[in-house]
Coordinates of C-alpha atoms (C1' of nucleotides) in Angstrom, one line a residue:
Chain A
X1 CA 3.9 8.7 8.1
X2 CA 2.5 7.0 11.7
X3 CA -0.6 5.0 11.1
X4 CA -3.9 5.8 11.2
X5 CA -4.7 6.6 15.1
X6 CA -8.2 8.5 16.2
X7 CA -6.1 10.5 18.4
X8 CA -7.0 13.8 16.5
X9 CA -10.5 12.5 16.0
X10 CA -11.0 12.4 19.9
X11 CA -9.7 15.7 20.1
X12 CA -12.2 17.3 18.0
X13 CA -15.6 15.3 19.9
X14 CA -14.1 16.7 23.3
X15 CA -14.0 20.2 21.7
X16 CA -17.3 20.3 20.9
X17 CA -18.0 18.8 24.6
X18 CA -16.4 17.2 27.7
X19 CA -17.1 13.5 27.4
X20 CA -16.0 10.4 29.5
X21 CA -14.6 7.1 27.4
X22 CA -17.6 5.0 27.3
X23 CA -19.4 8.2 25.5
X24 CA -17.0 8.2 23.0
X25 CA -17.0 4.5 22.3
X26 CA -20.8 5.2 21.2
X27 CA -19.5 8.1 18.8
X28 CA -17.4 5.4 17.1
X29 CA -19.9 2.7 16.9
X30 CA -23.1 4.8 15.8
X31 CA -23.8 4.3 12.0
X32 CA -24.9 7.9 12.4
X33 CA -21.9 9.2 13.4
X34 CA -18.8 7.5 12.8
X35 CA -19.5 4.2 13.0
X36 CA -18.4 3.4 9.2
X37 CA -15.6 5.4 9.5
X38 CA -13.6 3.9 12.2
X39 CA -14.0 0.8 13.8
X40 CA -12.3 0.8 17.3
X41 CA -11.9 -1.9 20.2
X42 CA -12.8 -0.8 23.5
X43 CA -9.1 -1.1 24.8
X44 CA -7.6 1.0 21.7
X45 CA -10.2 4.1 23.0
X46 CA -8.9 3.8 26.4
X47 CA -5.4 3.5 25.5
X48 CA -5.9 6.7 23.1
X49 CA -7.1 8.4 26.1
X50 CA -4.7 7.5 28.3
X51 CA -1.7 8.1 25.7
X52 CA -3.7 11.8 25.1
X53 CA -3.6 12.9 28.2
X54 CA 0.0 11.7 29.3
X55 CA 1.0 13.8 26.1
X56 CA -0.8 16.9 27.8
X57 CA -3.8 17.1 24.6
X58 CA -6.6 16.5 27.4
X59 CA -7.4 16.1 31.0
X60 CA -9.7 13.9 32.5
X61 CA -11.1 14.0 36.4
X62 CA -13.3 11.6 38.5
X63 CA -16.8 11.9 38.4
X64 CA -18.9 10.2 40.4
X65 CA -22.4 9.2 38.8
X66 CA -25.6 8.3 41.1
X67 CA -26.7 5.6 38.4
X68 CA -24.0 4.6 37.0
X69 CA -20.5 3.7 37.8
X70 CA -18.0 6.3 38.3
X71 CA -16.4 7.7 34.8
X72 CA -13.4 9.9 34.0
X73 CA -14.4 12.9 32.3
X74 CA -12.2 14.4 29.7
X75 CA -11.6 17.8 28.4
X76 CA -9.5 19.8 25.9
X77 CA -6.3 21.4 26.9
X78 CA -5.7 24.1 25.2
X79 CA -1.9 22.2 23.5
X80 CA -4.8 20.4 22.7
X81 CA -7.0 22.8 21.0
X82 CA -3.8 23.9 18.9
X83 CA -3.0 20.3 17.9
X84 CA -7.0 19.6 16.5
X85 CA -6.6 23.1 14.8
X86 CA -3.1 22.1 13.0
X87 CA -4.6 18.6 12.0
X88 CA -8.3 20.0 10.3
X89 CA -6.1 22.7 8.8
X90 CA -3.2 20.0 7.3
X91 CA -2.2 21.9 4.2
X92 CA -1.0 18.7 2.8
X93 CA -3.2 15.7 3.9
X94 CA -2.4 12.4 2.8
X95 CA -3.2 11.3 -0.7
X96 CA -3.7 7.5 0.2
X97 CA -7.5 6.1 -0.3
X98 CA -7.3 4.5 2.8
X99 CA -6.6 7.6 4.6
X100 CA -9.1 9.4 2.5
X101 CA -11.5 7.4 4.0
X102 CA -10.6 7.8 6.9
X103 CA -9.1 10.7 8.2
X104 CA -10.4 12.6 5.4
X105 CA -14.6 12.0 6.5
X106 CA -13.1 12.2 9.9
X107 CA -12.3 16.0 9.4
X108 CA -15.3 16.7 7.5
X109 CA -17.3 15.3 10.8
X110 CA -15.7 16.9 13.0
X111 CA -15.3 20.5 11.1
X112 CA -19.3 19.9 11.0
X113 CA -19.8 19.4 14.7
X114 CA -18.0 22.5 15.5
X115 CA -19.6 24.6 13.1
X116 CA -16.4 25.4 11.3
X117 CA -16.0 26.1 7.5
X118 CA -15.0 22.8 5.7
X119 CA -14.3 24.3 2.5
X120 CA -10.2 24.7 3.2
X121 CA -10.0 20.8 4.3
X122 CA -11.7 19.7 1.3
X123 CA -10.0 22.0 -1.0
X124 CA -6.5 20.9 0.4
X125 CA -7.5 17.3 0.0
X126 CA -8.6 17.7 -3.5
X127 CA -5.1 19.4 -4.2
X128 CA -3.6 16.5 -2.7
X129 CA -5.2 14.0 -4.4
X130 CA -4.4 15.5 -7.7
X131 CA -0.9 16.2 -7.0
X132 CA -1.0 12.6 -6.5
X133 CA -2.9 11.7 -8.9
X134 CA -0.7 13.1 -12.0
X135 CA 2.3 11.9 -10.4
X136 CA 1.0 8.4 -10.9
X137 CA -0.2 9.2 -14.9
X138 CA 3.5 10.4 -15.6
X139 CA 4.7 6.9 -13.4
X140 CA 2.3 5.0 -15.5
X141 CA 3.6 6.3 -18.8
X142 CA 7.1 4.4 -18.3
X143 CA 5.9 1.6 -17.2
X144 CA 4.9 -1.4 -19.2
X145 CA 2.4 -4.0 -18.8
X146 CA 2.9 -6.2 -15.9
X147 CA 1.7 -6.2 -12.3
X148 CA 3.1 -3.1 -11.8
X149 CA 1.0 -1.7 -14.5
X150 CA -2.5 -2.9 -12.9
X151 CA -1.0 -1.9 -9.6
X152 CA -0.3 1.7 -11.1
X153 CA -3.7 1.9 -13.1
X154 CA -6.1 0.7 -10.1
X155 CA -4.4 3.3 -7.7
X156 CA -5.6 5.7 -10.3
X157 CA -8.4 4.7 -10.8
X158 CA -9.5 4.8 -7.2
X159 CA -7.6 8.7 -7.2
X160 CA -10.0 9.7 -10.1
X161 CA -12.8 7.8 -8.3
X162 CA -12.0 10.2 -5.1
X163 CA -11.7 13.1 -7.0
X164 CA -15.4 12.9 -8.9
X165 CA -16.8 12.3 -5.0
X166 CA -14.7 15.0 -3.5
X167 CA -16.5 17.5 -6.2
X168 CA -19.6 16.2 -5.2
X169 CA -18.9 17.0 -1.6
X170 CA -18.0 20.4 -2.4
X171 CA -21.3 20.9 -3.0
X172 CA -23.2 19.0 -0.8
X173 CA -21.3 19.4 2.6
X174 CA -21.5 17.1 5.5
X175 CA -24.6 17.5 7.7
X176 CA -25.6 15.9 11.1
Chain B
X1 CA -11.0 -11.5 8.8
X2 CA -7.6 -11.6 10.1
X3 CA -5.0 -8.8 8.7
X4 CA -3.2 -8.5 5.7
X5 CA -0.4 -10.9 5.7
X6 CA 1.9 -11.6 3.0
X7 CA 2.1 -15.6 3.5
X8 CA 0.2 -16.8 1.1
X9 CA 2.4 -15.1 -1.4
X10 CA 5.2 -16.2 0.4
X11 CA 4.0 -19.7 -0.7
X12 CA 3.6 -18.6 -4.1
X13 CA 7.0 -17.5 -4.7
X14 CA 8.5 -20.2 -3.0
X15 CA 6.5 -22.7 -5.0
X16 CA 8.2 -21.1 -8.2
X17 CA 11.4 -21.8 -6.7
X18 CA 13.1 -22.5 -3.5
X19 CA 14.6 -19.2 -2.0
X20 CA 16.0 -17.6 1.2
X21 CA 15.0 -14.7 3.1
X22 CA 17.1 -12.0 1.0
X23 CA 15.6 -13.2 -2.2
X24 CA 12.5 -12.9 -1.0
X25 CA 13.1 -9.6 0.3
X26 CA 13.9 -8.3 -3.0
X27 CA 11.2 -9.5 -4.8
X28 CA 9.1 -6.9 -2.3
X29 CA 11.5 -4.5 -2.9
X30 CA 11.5 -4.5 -6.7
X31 CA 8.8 -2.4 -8.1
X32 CA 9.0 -5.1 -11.5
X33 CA 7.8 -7.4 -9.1
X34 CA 5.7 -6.9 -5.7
X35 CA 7.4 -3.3 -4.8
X36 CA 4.2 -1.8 -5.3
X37 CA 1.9 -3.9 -3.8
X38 CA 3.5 -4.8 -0.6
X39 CA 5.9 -2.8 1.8
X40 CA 7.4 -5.1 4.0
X41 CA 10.6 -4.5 6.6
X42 CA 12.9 -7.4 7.3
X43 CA 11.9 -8.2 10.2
X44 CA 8.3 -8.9 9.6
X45 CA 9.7 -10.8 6.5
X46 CA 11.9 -13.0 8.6
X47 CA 9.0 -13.5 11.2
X48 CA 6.9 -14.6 8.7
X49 CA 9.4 -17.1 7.7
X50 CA 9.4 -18.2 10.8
X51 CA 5.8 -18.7 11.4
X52 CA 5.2 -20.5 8.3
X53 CA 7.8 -23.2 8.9
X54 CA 6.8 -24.0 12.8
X55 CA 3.0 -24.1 10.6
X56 CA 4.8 -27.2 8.8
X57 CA 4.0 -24.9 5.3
X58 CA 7.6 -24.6 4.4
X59 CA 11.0 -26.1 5.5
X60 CA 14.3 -24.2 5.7
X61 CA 17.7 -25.5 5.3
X62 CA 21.2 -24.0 5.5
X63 CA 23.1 -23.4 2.6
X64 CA 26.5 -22.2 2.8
X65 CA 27.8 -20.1 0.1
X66 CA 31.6 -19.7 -1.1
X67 CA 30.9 -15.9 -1.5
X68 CA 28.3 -14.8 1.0
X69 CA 27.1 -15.4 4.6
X70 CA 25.6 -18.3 5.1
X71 CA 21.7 -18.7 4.3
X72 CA 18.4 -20.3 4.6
X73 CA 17.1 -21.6 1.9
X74 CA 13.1 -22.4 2.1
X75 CA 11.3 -24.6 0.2
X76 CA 7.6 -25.4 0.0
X77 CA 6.0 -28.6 1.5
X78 CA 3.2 -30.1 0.2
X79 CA 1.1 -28.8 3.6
X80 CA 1.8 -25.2 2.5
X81 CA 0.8 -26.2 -1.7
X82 CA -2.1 -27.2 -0.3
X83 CA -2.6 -24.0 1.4
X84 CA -1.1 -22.1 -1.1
X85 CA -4.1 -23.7 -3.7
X86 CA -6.9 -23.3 -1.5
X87 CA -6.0 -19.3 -1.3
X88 CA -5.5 -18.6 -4.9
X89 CA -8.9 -20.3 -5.7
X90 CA -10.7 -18.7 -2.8
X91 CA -14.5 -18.9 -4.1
X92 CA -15.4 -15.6 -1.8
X93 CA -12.4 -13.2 -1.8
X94 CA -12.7 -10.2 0.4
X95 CA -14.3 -7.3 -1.6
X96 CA -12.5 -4.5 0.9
X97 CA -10.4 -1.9 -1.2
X98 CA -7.7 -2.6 0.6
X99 CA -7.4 -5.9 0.5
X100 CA -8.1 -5.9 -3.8
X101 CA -5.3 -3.6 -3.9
X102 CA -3.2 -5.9 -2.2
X103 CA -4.4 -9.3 -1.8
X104 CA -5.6 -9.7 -5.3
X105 CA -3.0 -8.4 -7.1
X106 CA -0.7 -10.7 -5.3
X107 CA -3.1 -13.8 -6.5
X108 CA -2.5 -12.5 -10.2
X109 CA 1.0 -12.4 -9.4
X110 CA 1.5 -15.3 -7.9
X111 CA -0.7 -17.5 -10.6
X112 CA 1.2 -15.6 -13.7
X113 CA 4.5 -16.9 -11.8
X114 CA 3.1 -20.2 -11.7
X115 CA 1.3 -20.3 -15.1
X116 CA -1.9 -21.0 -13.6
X117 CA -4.5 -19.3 -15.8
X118 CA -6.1 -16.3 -13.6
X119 CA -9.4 -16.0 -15.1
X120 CA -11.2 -18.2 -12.0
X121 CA -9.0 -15.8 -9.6
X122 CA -10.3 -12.6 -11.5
X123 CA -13.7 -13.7 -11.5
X124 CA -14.3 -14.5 -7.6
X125 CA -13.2 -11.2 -7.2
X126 CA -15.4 -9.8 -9.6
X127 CA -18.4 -11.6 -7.9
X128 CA -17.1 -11.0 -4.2
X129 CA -17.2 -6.9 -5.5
X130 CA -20.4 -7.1 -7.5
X131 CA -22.1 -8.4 -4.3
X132 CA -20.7 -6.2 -2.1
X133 CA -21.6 -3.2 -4.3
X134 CA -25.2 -3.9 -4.9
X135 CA -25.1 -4.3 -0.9
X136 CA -23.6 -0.7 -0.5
X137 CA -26.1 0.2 -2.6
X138 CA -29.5 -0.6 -1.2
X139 CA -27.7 0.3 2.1
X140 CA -27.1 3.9 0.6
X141 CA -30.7 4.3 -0.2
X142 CA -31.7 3.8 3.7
X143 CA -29.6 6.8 4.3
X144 CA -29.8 10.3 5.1
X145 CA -27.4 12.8 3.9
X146 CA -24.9 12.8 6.2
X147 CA -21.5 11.6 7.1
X148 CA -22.9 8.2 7.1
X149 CA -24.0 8.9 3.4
X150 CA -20.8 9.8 2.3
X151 CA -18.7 7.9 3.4
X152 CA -21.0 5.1 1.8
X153 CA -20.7 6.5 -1.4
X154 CA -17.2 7.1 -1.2
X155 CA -17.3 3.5 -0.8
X156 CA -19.8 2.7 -3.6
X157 CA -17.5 4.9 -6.2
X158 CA -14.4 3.2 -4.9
X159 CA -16.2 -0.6 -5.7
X160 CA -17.2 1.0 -9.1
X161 CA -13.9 2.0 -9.9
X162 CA -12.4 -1.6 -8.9
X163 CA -15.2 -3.1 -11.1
X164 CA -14.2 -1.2 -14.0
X165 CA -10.5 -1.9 -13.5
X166 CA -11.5 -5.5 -13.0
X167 CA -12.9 -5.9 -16.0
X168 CA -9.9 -4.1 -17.8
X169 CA -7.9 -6.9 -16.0
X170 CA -10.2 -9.5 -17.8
X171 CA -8.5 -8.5 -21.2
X172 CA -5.2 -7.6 -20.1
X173 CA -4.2 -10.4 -18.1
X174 CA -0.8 -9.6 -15.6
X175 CA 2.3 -10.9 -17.2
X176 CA 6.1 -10.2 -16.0
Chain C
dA1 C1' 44.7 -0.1 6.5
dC2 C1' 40.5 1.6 6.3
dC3 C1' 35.9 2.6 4.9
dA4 C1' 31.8 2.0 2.6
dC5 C1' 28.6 -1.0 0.8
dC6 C1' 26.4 -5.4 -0.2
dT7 C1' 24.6 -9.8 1.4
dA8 C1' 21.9 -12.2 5.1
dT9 C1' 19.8 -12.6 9.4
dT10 C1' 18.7 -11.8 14.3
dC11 C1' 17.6 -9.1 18.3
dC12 C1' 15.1 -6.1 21.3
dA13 C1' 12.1 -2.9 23.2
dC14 C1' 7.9 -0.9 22.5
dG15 C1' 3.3 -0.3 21.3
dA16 C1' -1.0 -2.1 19.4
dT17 C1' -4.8 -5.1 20.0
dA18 C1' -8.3 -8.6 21.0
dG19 C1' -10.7 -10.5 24.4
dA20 C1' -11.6 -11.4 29.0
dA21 C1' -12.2 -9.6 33.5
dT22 C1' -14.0 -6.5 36.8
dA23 C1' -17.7 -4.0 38.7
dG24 C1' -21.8 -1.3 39.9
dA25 C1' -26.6 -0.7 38.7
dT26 C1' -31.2 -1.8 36.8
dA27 C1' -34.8 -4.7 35.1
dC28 C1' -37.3 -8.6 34.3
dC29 C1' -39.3 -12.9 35.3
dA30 C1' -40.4 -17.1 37.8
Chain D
dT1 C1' -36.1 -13.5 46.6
dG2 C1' -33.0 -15.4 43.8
dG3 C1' -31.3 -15.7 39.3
dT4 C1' -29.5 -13.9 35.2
dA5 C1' -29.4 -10.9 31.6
dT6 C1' -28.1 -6.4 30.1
dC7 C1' -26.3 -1.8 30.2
dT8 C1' -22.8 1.3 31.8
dA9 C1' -17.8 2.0 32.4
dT10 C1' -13.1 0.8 32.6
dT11 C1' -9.0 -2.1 33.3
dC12 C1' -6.0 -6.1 32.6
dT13 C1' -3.2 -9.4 30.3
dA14 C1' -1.1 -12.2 27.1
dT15 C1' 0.3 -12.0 22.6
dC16 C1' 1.8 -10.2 18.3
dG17 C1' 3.6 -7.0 15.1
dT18 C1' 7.0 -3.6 14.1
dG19 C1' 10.8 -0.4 13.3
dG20 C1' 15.3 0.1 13.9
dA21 C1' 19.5 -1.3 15.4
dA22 C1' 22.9 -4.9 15.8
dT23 C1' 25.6 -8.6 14.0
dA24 C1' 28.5 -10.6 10.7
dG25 C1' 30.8 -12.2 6.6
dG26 C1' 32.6 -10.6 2.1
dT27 C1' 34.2 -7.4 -1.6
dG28 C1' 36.0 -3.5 -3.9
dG29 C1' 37.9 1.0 -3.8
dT30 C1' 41.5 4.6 -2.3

DNA sequence: ACCACCTATTCCACGATAGAATAGATACCA
DNA sequence: TGGTATCTATTCTATCGTGGAATAGGTGGT
């Protein structure tokens, strides 16, 4: 497992539309969108952007702006496209909170922005999680108390946590 | 808030006894011990090492060994017990998931090893979440359904979850 | 004699990252 | 009109972290 890089995140804004860096940057750091989901420096962005488009997933071009300085536009290719596609559609998506939080909300953001039927991602993560999640009861059961013990019980904890909010997001999907 | 770095419990096991780097190792390796709660490589155990002694928190010395390689063996000065003190009593722990799951349950850890009772430890934390969690809170009622709204209340369930466990913790204090 | 494995640590190349630097344009105020 | 603050937009640089391989001594088996 890589860590956890917006690279797939990008992908999906610039398939709903062509945007230039700074653009995105705002997309990060609104509140409204996903601002409490990621939290990304201004040279990690370009350097995504860069390392995308070496790797073929997008192409940017020069465009010069009359009130502002010039920008580089970028737009999906369609390896691109494919890549976004095989990443919302992850049959097995990581069970780990932290990636829950992240790349998890991340799909459900961008599924919602291009008008595409959440209802596989979630179910997948759900799956996930509980696959997870019983593997940790039966680990649990043959352990004894100890640090590994509370280790053990707060993962599961926060597992069943996620799993009582992912049924509540079953039925009340992401909007705006 | 500078990343999650295992030093401080470096410290703490070496204030339970001096030890070299392969010891040390294997204490993050065992699941009895810190296997679950840290994954670190050699190298960034060895650069840790490292940093801590040109900090003046530790001091190595060679050891040779009739049947092994030659080692390091560190011990802690009183510089890094100091350090070491001011960490395990930290009034305002970070209440991020993350950093529960791993910082805290190295503090337990670290203060069972020691026989320093916990309960001060467990009930920072228990403040640092409780604050944080009625924060989230009045946050969460500002919102609008949304992405922003859920990934706020994954949040919020996540903190609740950690609060109950906490409280389990309270009863059941860490031993081995 | 050779190989595999354990102990113990170092090395290196690569990528991530924070933060400053650059730079053009607009706006405000004295 | 000069100053400076702020917004847009991107690049640069120095440092740090990291995985993975390399090094290296010792031990036990076949």
């Amino acid at each position: 497992m890589s860590s956890l890089t917006p690279d797939e995140t990008i992908l999906g804004l610039l398939a709903a539309q062509a945007r230039h860096g700074y653009e995105l940057l705002e997309c990060f750091r609104s509140t409204q969108q996903l601002g409490r989901v990621w939290d990304l420096s201004t040279s990690q962005l370009y350097a995504v952007l860069k390392r995308l488009e070496r790797e073929g997933a997008i192409v940017g071009r020069e465009v010069g702006s009359e009130n502002a300085p010039p920008r580089t536009e970028y737009r999906l290719t369609g390896k691109g496209a494919e890549r976004l596609h095989r990443w919302l559609n992850e049959p097995q998506p990581s069970a780990s909170i932290r990636r829950i939080r992240v790349e998890f909300l991340s799909r459900l953001y961008i599924a919602r922005q291009l008008n595409i039927a959440a209802d596989s991602v979630v179910r997948h993560q759900r799956e996930a999680c509980l696959a997870k999640y019983q593997q940790l009861i039966a680990e649990r059961d043959q352990v004894e108390m100890g640090i590994d013990f509370l280790a053990l019980d707060l993962h599961i904890s926060q597992l069943e946590a996620v799993l009582r909010w992912i049924a509540r997001c079953e039925i009340t999907p992401a909007s705006g």
